[in-house]
Amino acid sequence: MAKVRLEHIWKRFGKVVAVRDFNLETEDGEFVVFVGPSGCGKTTTLRMIAGLEEVSEGGIFIGDRLVNDVPPKDRDIAMVFQNYALYPHMNVYENMAFGLRLRRVPREEIDRRVKEAARILKIEHLLNRKPRELSGGQRQRVAMGRAIVREPQVFLMDEPLSNLDAKLRVEMRAEIAKLQRRLGVTTIYVTHDQVEAMTLGHRIVVMKDGEIQQVDNPLNLYDFPANRFVAGFIGSPAMNFLKARVEIQGDALYLAHPAFRIQANAVLAGPLRAYAGKEVWMGIRPEHMGLKGFTVIPEGENILRGEVEVVEPLGAETEIHVSVADILLTAKVDGHPPVRPGEKVELLVDVERLHAFDPETDRTIGHALSRERVAAR
Ligand code: ATP
């Protein structure tokens, strides 16, 4: 096990800056996930840690060792890729043993490690099969097994589940989480899927355009996003954003628009006072709105009036798309409220869960939820 430290890492491909001043230190045994949209630099960063890509600037440390000039095979890491990269002519046992043979690990030691990994991954009965005789999930397990037998200091995983169907992906996700806890090996995992990131990561690094946007644990990212990008990227369906003007009347602070007026709670009103008379982005998650008459959210100065466009029943919940003054909002509500497209409805906003963002920088101005309240729950 080892910490991984990236200090002021830059990567340039000619004029393209793929990674910009990336700083991170993992804990020993931590599961860190890099997440972000396509092209944001996740894979490039992972490949620099692996030694498959040169660093343009900055230092990469594994344990206390600066590894910038250490070849990949000497970095004591094991990678799992999206395409598994199994050798088709070798059986499962040979695929798992191959890397150790190249390193001249004694035969009995190889046998011990392969059998132990096969036991952990429940693929002991497949050891004599060739990759073409395996299902996608089984191949994925073999690729994991090949990494495990190396007993590396760090696992690097690049979208290892993206070739699997949705059900298998959820199963394998749980297995990877369990395996990582059991082995306690520092793991860096790349994905563009925010649900995968939220369920796997102890900490998540959210990236955009080669830059880190925020590093935090999953719930803090959800409750306290640092900017509008993170707010919109983490959470599904995505957070709704509405432009509103900050109005102050006595002690009360309102987010006002010709079509609605929402009173901010005291926690959010604090930082919003500096924006009196200005427009800001108001953010509210779909699950923090309810339909009047079908929600426990109390009514006050928190009503959005609109017309239902689409109703999507999901089983336990329903997603309702409502246009409010030409802005299409999504509300996710419990059960099956009896509403139909074309109907006029009133949405109640949970003002304890509002967010506000600066319209010029997109940085967070404030959250209605206080950190003290979260600490107490
Ligand atoms: P994806 O999820 O699509 O794999 P990513 O976040 O992993 O995306 P990277 O593959 O790291 O993104 O790419 C980051 C940026 O660097 C992109 O703009 C990409 O076009 C560019 N890039 C990556 N590899 C090279 C290369 N070998 N030469 C030139 N540009 C590259």
Short mmCIF file of C-alpha atoms and ligand atoms in Angstrom, two decimals:
data_model
loop_
_atom_site.label_atom_id
_atom_site.label_comp_id
_atom_site.label_asym_id
_atom_site.label_seq_id
_atom_site.Cartn_x
_atom_site.Cartn_y
_atom_site.Cartn_z
CA MET A 1 0.00 0.00 0.00
CA ALA A 2 1.14 3.52 -0.67
CA LYS A 3 0.02 7.07 -0.95
CA VAL A 4 -0.02 8.63 -4.38
CA ARG A 5 0.85 12.31 -4.62
CA LEU A 6 0.52 14.54 -7.66
CA GLU A 7 2.16 17.93 -7.38
CA HIS A 8 1.38 20.66 -9.90
CA ILE A 9 0.96 18.21 -12.77
CA TRP A 10 0.57 19.60 -16.28
CA LYS A 11 0.17 17.70 -19.52
CA ARG A 12 0.42 19.34 -22.91
CA PHE A 13 -0.06 17.66 -26.27
CA GLY A 14 1.41 20.34 -28.54
CA LYS A 15 -0.88 23.32 -28.00
CA VAL A 16 -3.60 21.30 -26.24
CA VAL A 17 -3.45 21.52 -22.45
CA ALA A 18 -4.96 18.18 -21.37
CA VAL A 19 -4.22 18.53 -17.63
CA ARG A 20 -3.72 21.82 -15.82
CA ASP A 21 -2.00 22.19 -12.43
CA PHE A 22 -3.41 19.00 -10.92
CA ASN A 23 -2.73 18.55 -7.18
CA LEU A 24 -3.82 15.56 -5.14
CA GLU A 25 -2.63 13.37 -2.31
CA THR A 26 -4.40 10.09 -1.64
CA GLU A 27 -4.49 8.36 1.72
CA ASP A 28 -3.02 4.92 2.13
CA GLY A 29 -5.64 2.42 1.01
CA GLU A 30 -8.02 5.09 -0.22
CA PHE A 31 -10.41 4.61 -3.16
CA VAL A 32 -10.26 7.80 -5.24
CA VAL A 33 -12.42 8.27 -8.33
CA PHE A 34 -11.68 10.72 -11.17
CA VAL A 35 -14.93 11.73 -12.82
CA GLY A 36 -15.86 14.25 -15.48
CA PRO A 37 -17.18 14.56 -19.02
CA SER A 38 -15.39 13.10 -22.03
CA GLY A 39 -12.09 14.82 -22.78
CA CYS A 40 -11.61 16.39 -19.33
CA GLY A 41 -8.22 14.72 -18.79
CA LYS A 42 -9.06 11.77 -16.50
CA THR A 43 -7.40 9.08 -18.58
CA THR A 44 -4.37 11.24 -19.32
CA THR A 45 -3.84 11.82 -15.58
CA LEU A 46 -4.20 8.10 -14.85
CA ARG A 47 -1.77 7.22 -17.65
CA MET A 48 0.77 9.68 -16.24
CA ILE A 49 0.53 7.94 -12.85
CA ALA A 50 1.00 4.60 -14.63
CA GLY A 51 3.99 5.92 -16.55
CA LEU A 52 2.34 5.37 -19.94
CA GLU A 53 2.33 9.10 -20.63
CA GLU A 54 5.12 11.55 -19.89
CA VAL A 55 4.50 14.41 -17.46
CA SER A 56 5.02 17.87 -19.02
CA GLU A 57 5.51 19.56 -15.65
CA GLY A 58 5.23 18.63 -11.96
CA GLY A 59 5.99 15.60 -9.81
CA ILE A 60 4.29 12.25 -9.30
CA PHE A 61 5.11 10.35 -6.10
CA ILE A 62 4.16 6.78 -5.23
CA GLY A 63 4.97 6.29 -1.58
CA ASP A 64 7.88 8.67 -1.05
CA ARG A 65 9.46 7.94 -4.41
CA LEU A 66 9.38 10.47 -7.27
CA VAL A 67 8.44 8.24 -10.21
CA ASN A 68 8.46 10.69 -13.15
CA ASP A 69 11.40 8.83 -14.69
CA VAL A 70 10.60 5.34 -13.41
CA PRO A 71 9.37 2.99 -16.18
CA PRO A 72 5.82 1.62 -15.77
CA LYS A 73 6.94 -1.90 -14.87
CA ASP A 74 8.97 -0.62 -11.92
CA ARG A 75 6.24 1.61 -10.43
CA ASP A 76 4.60 -1.20 -8.47
CA ILE A 77 1.16 -0.48 -9.88
CA ALA A 78 -1.37 -2.69 -11.65
CA MET A 79 -3.82 -1.39 -14.24
CA VAL A 80 -7.24 -2.65 -15.23
CA PHE A 81 -8.50 -1.33 -18.57
CA GLN A 82 -11.89 -1.04 -20.18
CA ASN A 83 -11.08 -3.64 -22.85
CA TYR A 84 -9.59 -6.19 -20.39
CA ALA A 85 -6.70 -6.93 -22.82
CA LEU A 86 -6.64 -10.68 -22.09
CA TYR A 87 -4.43 -12.94 -24.21
CA PRO A 88 -6.89 -14.97 -26.33
CA HIS A 89 -4.62 -18.00 -26.76
CA MET A 90 -3.96 -18.41 -23.01
CA ASN A 91 -6.39 -19.88 -20.52
CA VAL A 92 -7.50 -17.98 -17.43
CA TYR A 93 -4.76 -19.41 -15.23
CA GLU A 94 -2.04 -18.51 -17.75
CA ASN A 95 -3.49 -15.03 -18.27
CA MET A 96 -3.26 -14.38 -14.55
CA ALA A 97 0.16 -15.98 -14.18
CA PHE A 98 1.79 -14.37 -17.23
CA GLY A 99 2.92 -11.10 -15.67
CA LEU A 100 4.41 -12.91 -12.69
CA ARG A 101 6.29 -15.32 -14.97
CA LEU A 102 7.84 -12.38 -16.81
CA ARG A 103 9.01 -11.11 -13.43
CA ARG A 104 10.51 -14.52 -12.66
CA VAL A 105 8.38 -15.07 -9.58
CA PRO A 106 8.91 -18.71 -8.41
CA ARG A 107 6.39 -21.18 -9.78
CA GLU A 108 4.91 -22.19 -6.39
CA GLU A 109 4.44 -18.53 -5.46
CA ILE A 110 2.67 -17.88 -8.78
CA ASP A 111 0.42 -20.87 -8.18
CA ARG A 112 -0.42 -19.68 -4.67
CA ARG A 113 -1.27 -16.15 -5.80
CA VAL A 114 -3.34 -17.19 -8.84
CA LYS A 115 -5.38 -19.67 -6.80
CA GLU A 116 -5.91 -17.15 -4.01
CA ALA A 117 -7.06 -14.46 -6.48
CA ALA A 118 -9.32 -16.98 -8.24
CA ARG A 119 -10.86 -17.89 -4.89
CA ILE A 120 -11.47 -14.24 -3.96
CA LEU A 121 -13.02 -13.57 -7.39
CA LYS A 122 -14.97 -16.85 -7.46
CA ILE A 123 -13.49 -17.95 -10.79
CA GLU A 124 -11.72 -21.11 -9.60
CA HIS A 125 -13.91 -23.23 -11.89
CA LEU A 126 -12.88 -21.17 -14.94
CA LEU A 127 -9.10 -21.48 -14.68
CA ASN A 128 -8.81 -23.81 -17.69
CA ARG A 129 -11.05 -21.79 -20.00
CA LYS A 130 -9.95 -19.47 -22.77
CA PRO A 131 -11.23 -15.86 -22.72
CA ARG A 132 -13.63 -16.53 -25.65
CA GLU A 133 -15.38 -19.12 -23.45
CA LEU A 134 -16.18 -16.51 -20.79
CA SER A 135 -18.98 -13.98 -20.36
CA GLY A 136 -18.17 -10.25 -20.18
CA GLY A 137 -18.44 -10.25 -16.40
CA GLN A 138 -16.15 -13.27 -16.11
CA ARG A 139 -13.55 -11.68 -18.37
CA GLN A 140 -13.71 -8.57 -16.23
CA ARG A 141 -13.00 -10.73 -13.18
CA VAL A 142 -9.99 -12.29 -14.87
CA ALA A 143 -8.65 -8.82 -15.69
CA MET A 144 -9.10 -7.93 -12.00
CA GLY A 145 -7.40 -11.18 -11.04
CA ARG A 146 -4.41 -10.36 -13.19
CA ALA A 147 -4.06 -7.07 -11.30
CA ILE A 148 -4.55 -8.66 -7.88
CA VAL A 149 -1.84 -11.33 -8.31
CA ARG A 150 0.70 -8.58 -8.82
CA GLU A 151 0.11 -7.51 -5.19
CA PRO A 152 0.80 -3.93 -6.23
CA GLN A 153 1.00 -0.82 -4.09
CA VAL A 154 -1.63 0.90 -6.24
CA PHE A 155 -4.47 -0.20 -8.54
CA LEU A 156 -5.25 2.06 -11.49
CA MET A 157 -8.57 1.37 -13.19
CA ASP A 158 -9.76 3.04 -16.39
CA GLU A 159 -13.52 2.62 -16.94
CA PRO A 160 -13.22 -1.10 -16.16
CA LEU A 161 -16.98 -1.68 -16.25
CA SER A 162 -18.03 0.27 -19.31
CA ASN A 163 -18.23 -2.78 -21.61
CA LEU A 164 -20.73 -4.55 -19.36
CA ASP A 165 -24.52 -4.32 -19.53
CA ALA A 166 -26.28 -2.21 -16.91
CA LYS A 167 -27.20 -5.03 -14.52
CA LEU A 168 -23.75 -6.60 -14.57
CA ARG A 169 -22.17 -3.19 -14.11
CA VAL A 170 -24.09 -2.68 -10.87
CA GLU A 171 -23.08 -6.17 -9.66
CA MET A 172 -19.42 -5.72 -10.55
CA ARG A 173 -19.43 -2.27 -8.98
CA ALA A 174 -20.42 -3.79 -5.65
CA GLU A 175 -17.76 -6.47 -6.07
CA ILE A 176 -15.02 -3.96 -6.81
CA ALA A 177 -15.98 -1.96 -3.73
CA LYS A 178 -15.92 -5.08 -1.56
CA LEU A 179 -12.65 -6.27 -3.05
CA GLN A 180 -10.97 -2.92 -2.55
CA ARG A 181 -12.05 -2.83 1.11
CA ARG A 182 -10.79 -6.33 1.62
CA LEU A 183 -7.40 -5.84 -0.06
CA GLY A 184 -6.98 -2.27 1.24
CA VAL A 185 -4.91 -1.28 -1.79
CA THR A 186 -4.87 2.40 -2.77
CA THR A 187 -7.04 2.60 -5.88
CA ILE A 188 -7.54 5.31 -8.48
CA TYR A 189 -10.54 4.72 -10.70
CA VAL A 190 -11.57 6.67 -13.80
CA THR A 191 -15.18 6.93 -14.93
CA HIS A 192 -17.49 9.40 -16.65
CA ASP A 193 -20.45 7.93 -14.76
CA GLN A 194 -21.29 10.02 -11.71
CA VAL A 195 -23.34 7.23 -10.12
CA GLU A 196 -20.33 4.91 -10.30
CA ALA A 197 -18.18 7.66 -8.81
CA MET A 198 -20.64 8.33 -5.96
CA THR A 199 -21.02 4.67 -5.03
CA LEU A 200 -17.34 3.68 -5.22
CA GLY A 201 -15.24 6.62 -4.13
CA HIS A 202 -14.11 7.47 -0.64
CA ARG A 203 -13.23 10.71 -2.34
CA ILE A 204 -14.11 11.96 -5.79
CA VAL A 205 -12.09 14.28 -7.99
CA VAL A 206 -14.46 16.13 -10.32
CA MET A 207 -12.65 17.37 -13.45
CA LYS A 208 -13.54 19.64 -16.35
CA ASP A 209 -11.33 20.89 -19.19
CA GLY A 210 -8.18 19.46 -17.59
CA GLU A 211 -8.80 21.16 -14.26
CA ILE A 212 -9.91 19.88 -10.88
CA GLN A 213 -13.26 21.44 -9.95
CA GLN A 214 -13.63 19.90 -6.49
CA VAL A 215 -12.24 17.04 -4.41
CA ASP A 216 -14.49 15.75 -1.65
CA ASN A 217 -16.43 12.77 -0.35
CA PRO A 218 -19.64 11.87 -2.22
CA LEU A 219 -22.15 13.44 0.17
CA ASN A 220 -20.25 16.70 0.47
CA LEU A 221 -20.16 16.96 -3.33
CA TYR A 222 -23.91 16.47 -3.37
CA ASP A 223 -24.71 18.82 -0.48
CA PHE A 224 -22.03 21.47 -0.97
CA PRO A 225 -20.95 21.67 -4.62
CA ALA A 226 -18.19 24.26 -5.12
CA ASN A 227 -19.56 25.60 -8.40
CA ARG A 228 -22.39 25.28 -10.88
CA PHE A 229 -20.58 22.65 -12.93
CA VAL A 230 -20.20 20.25 -9.98
CA ALA A 231 -23.76 21.03 -8.88
CA GLY A 232 -25.09 20.04 -12.31
CA PHE A 233 -22.77 17.06 -12.82
CA ILE A 234 -23.29 15.27 -9.51
CA GLY A 235 -26.85 14.08 -8.88
CA SER A 236 -29.42 12.55 -11.19
CA PRO A 237 -31.56 13.98 -12.65
CA ALA A 238 -29.39 17.09 -12.73
CA MET A 239 -29.96 20.13 -10.54
CA ASN A 240 -32.35 22.78 -11.94
CA PHE A 241 -31.00 26.31 -12.42
CA LEU A 242 -33.08 29.48 -12.56
CA LYS A 243 -31.89 33.08 -12.89
CA ALA A 244 -33.35 35.32 -10.19
CA ARG A 245 -32.74 38.78 -8.76
CA VAL A 246 -31.75 39.22 -5.13
CA GLU A 247 -34.29 41.46 -3.36
CA ILE A 248 -34.04 42.54 0.25
CA GLN A 249 -37.09 43.66 2.24
CA GLY A 250 -36.35 44.29 5.89
CA ASP A 251 -34.95 41.08 7.31
CA ALA A 252 -36.19 38.96 4.43
CA LEU A 253 -34.19 38.13 1.31
CA TYR A 254 -35.95 36.97 -1.83
CA LEU A 255 -34.87 35.35 -5.08
CA ALA A 256 -37.24 37.12 -7.42
CA HIS A 257 -38.30 36.70 -11.05
CA PRO A 258 -41.40 38.04 -12.82
CA ALA A 259 -42.91 34.54 -12.49
CA PHE A 260 -41.95 33.64 -8.90
CA ARG A 261 -40.55 34.85 -5.61
CA ILE A 262 -38.73 32.49 -3.26
CA GLN A 263 -37.61 33.46 0.22
CA ALA A 264 -34.07 32.35 1.07
CA ASN A 265 -33.52 30.89 4.53
CA ALA A 266 -31.16 32.67 6.96
CA VAL A 267 -28.16 30.48 6.09
CA LEU A 268 -28.34 31.26 2.37
CA ALA A 269 -29.46 34.88 2.88
CA GLY A 270 -26.15 35.64 4.63
CA PRO A 271 -23.80 35.33 1.63
CA LEU A 272 -26.53 36.49 -0.81
CA ARG A 273 -26.77 39.96 0.82
CA ALA A 274 -23.67 41.05 -1.08
CA TYR A 275 -25.64 40.45 -4.31
CA ALA A 276 -28.58 42.75 -3.43
CA GLY A 277 -30.19 44.00 -6.67
CA LYS A 278 -28.15 41.61 -8.83
CA GLU A 279 -29.04 38.47 -10.69
CA VAL A 280 -27.77 35.10 -9.49
CA TRP A 281 -28.30 31.46 -10.44
CA MET A 282 -30.63 29.70 -8.05
CA GLY A 283 -30.12 25.92 -7.92
CA ILE A 284 -32.59 23.32 -6.70
CA ARG A 285 -32.37 19.55 -7.08
CA PRO A 286 -35.38 17.69 -8.57
CA GLU A 287 -35.79 15.70 -5.34
CA HIS A 288 -36.00 18.92 -3.33
CA MET A 289 -39.22 20.05 -4.96
CA GLY A 290 -42.70 18.67 -4.44
CA LEU A 291 -46.18 19.03 -5.90
CA LYS A 292 -48.51 21.08 -3.79
CA GLY A 293 -50.98 18.70 -2.15
CA PHE A 294 -48.64 15.71 -2.48
CA THR A 295 -45.56 16.75 -0.52
CA VAL A 296 -44.40 17.29 3.04
CA ILE A 297 -42.56 20.47 1.99
CA PRO A 298 -44.39 23.28 3.83
CA GLU A 299 -45.95 26.08 1.77
CA GLY A 300 -44.64 29.60 2.20
CA GLU A 301 -42.92 31.98 -0.18
CA ASN A 302 -41.58 29.02 -2.14
CA ILE A 303 -44.02 28.40 -5.00
CA LEU A 304 -43.17 27.89 -8.68
CA ARG A 305 -46.26 27.89 -10.94
CA GLY A 306 -46.04 26.12 -14.24
CA GLU A 307 -47.47 23.67 -16.73
CA VAL A 308 -46.70 19.95 -16.82
CA GLU A 309 -44.91 18.94 -20.02
CA VAL A 310 -44.01 15.30 -19.42
CA VAL A 311 -44.73 12.77 -16.66
CA GLU A 312 -42.31 9.86 -16.25
CA PRO A 313 -43.39 7.20 -13.76
CA LEU A 314 -40.33 5.29 -12.50
CA GLY A 315 -42.09 2.96 -10.07
CA ALA A 316 -41.46 4.24 -6.57
CA GLU A 317 -40.99 7.78 -7.88
CA THR A 318 -42.21 10.01 -10.68
CA GLU A 319 -40.25 12.57 -12.64
CA ILE A 320 -42.35 15.51 -13.68
CA HIS A 321 -41.10 18.03 -16.22
CA VAL A 322 -42.74 21.39 -15.69
CA SER A 323 -42.23 24.60 -17.65
CA VAL A 324 -42.08 27.64 -15.42
CA ALA A 325 -41.90 30.89 -17.41
CA ASP A 326 -40.34 29.02 -20.38
CA ILE A 327 -37.76 27.32 -18.15
CA LEU A 328 -38.07 23.54 -18.15
CA LEU A 329 -37.65 22.14 -14.62
CA THR A 330 -37.56 18.57 -13.41
CA ALA A 331 -39.14 17.53 -10.13
CA LYS A 332 -38.68 14.04 -8.71
CA VAL A 333 -41.50 13.17 -6.36
CA ASP A 334 -42.50 10.09 -4.35
CA GLY A 335 -45.29 7.85 -5.59
CA HIS A 336 -47.60 8.62 -8.49
CA PRO A 337 -49.33 11.99 -8.16
CA PRO A 338 -52.30 12.20 -10.56
CA VAL A 339 -51.01 14.89 -12.93
CA ARG A 340 -51.05 14.98 -16.71
CA PRO A 341 -49.27 16.91 -19.45
CA GLY A 342 -50.91 20.29 -20.02
CA GLU A 343 -52.10 20.59 -16.43
CA LYS A 344 -51.26 23.70 -14.39
CA VAL A 345 -49.42 22.81 -11.17
CA GLU A 346 -47.72 24.45 -8.24
CA LEU A 347 -44.28 23.19 -7.22
CA LEU A 348 -43.10 23.81 -3.68
CA VAL A 349 -39.39 24.37 -3.28
CA ASP A 350 -37.61 23.06 -0.19
CA VAL A 351 -35.92 26.33 0.78
CA GLU A 352 -33.65 24.46 3.19
CA ARG A 353 -31.97 22.86 0.15
CA LEU A 354 -31.49 25.82 -2.21
CA HIS A 355 -28.11 26.76 -3.69
CA ALA A 356 -26.95 30.02 -5.25
CA PHE A 357 -24.19 30.60 -7.81
CA ASP A 358 -22.43 33.68 -9.15
CA PRO A 359 -23.61 34.27 -12.74
CA GLU A 360 -20.20 35.49 -13.93
CA THR A 361 -17.84 32.95 -12.35
CA ASP A 362 -20.35 30.12 -11.73
CA ARG A 363 -18.77 29.77 -8.26
CA THR A 364 -21.01 28.93 -5.32
CA ILE A 365 -22.30 31.93 -3.38
CA GLY A 366 -23.92 29.82 -0.68
CA HIS A 367 -26.04 26.81 0.27
CA ALA A 368 -29.21 26.86 2.36
CA LEU A 369 -28.05 23.72 4.15
CA SER A 370 -25.57 24.41 6.92
CA ARG A 371 -22.58 22.18 7.62
CA GLU A 372 -23.60 22.12 11.29
CA ARG A 373 -26.98 20.66 10.35
CA VAL A 374 -25.32 17.99 8.24
CA ALA A 375 -22.87 17.16 11.06
CA ALA A 376 -25.84 16.68 13.43
CA ARG A 377 -27.90 14.39 11.18
P1 ATP B 1 -12.76 10.11 -22.03
O1 ATP B 1 -13.73 9.90 -20.93
O2 ATP B 1 -13.41 10.42 -23.34
O3 ATP B 1 -11.71 9.03 -22.13
P2 ATP B 1 -10.85 11.78 -20.64
O4 ATP B 1 -11.39 12.67 -19.58
O5 ATP B 1 -10.21 10.54 -20.18
O6 ATP B 1 -11.98 11.47 -21.70
P3 ATP B 1 -8.40 12.35 -21.96
O7 ATP B 1 -8.40 11.11 -22.79
O8 ATP B 1 -7.48 12.37 -20.79
O9 ATP B 1 -9.86 12.68 -21.46
O10 ATP B 1 -8.07 13.59 -22.90
C1 ATP B 1 -7.88 14.91 -22.43
C2 ATP B 1 -7.60 15.85 -23.58
O11 ATP B 1 -6.33 15.56 -24.16
C3 ATP B 1 -8.60 15.75 -24.72
O12 ATP B 1 -8.79 17.05 -25.23
C4 ATP B 1 -7.88 14.89 -25.74
O13 ATP B 1 -8.33 15.19 -27.04
C5 ATP B 1 -6.44 15.29 -25.53
N1 ATP B 1 -5.52 14.17 -25.84
C6 ATP B 1 -5.47 12.97 -25.22
N2 ATP B 1 -4.48 12.19 -25.72
C7 ATP B 1 -3.90 12.92 -26.70
C8 ATP B 1 -2.80 12.69 -27.61
N3 ATP B 1 -2.11 11.56 -27.59
N4 ATP B 1 -2.49 13.68 -28.48
C9 ATP B 1 -3.18 14.84 -28.49
N5 ATP B 1 -4.21 15.13 -27.67
C10 ATP B 1 -4.57 14.18 -26.79
#
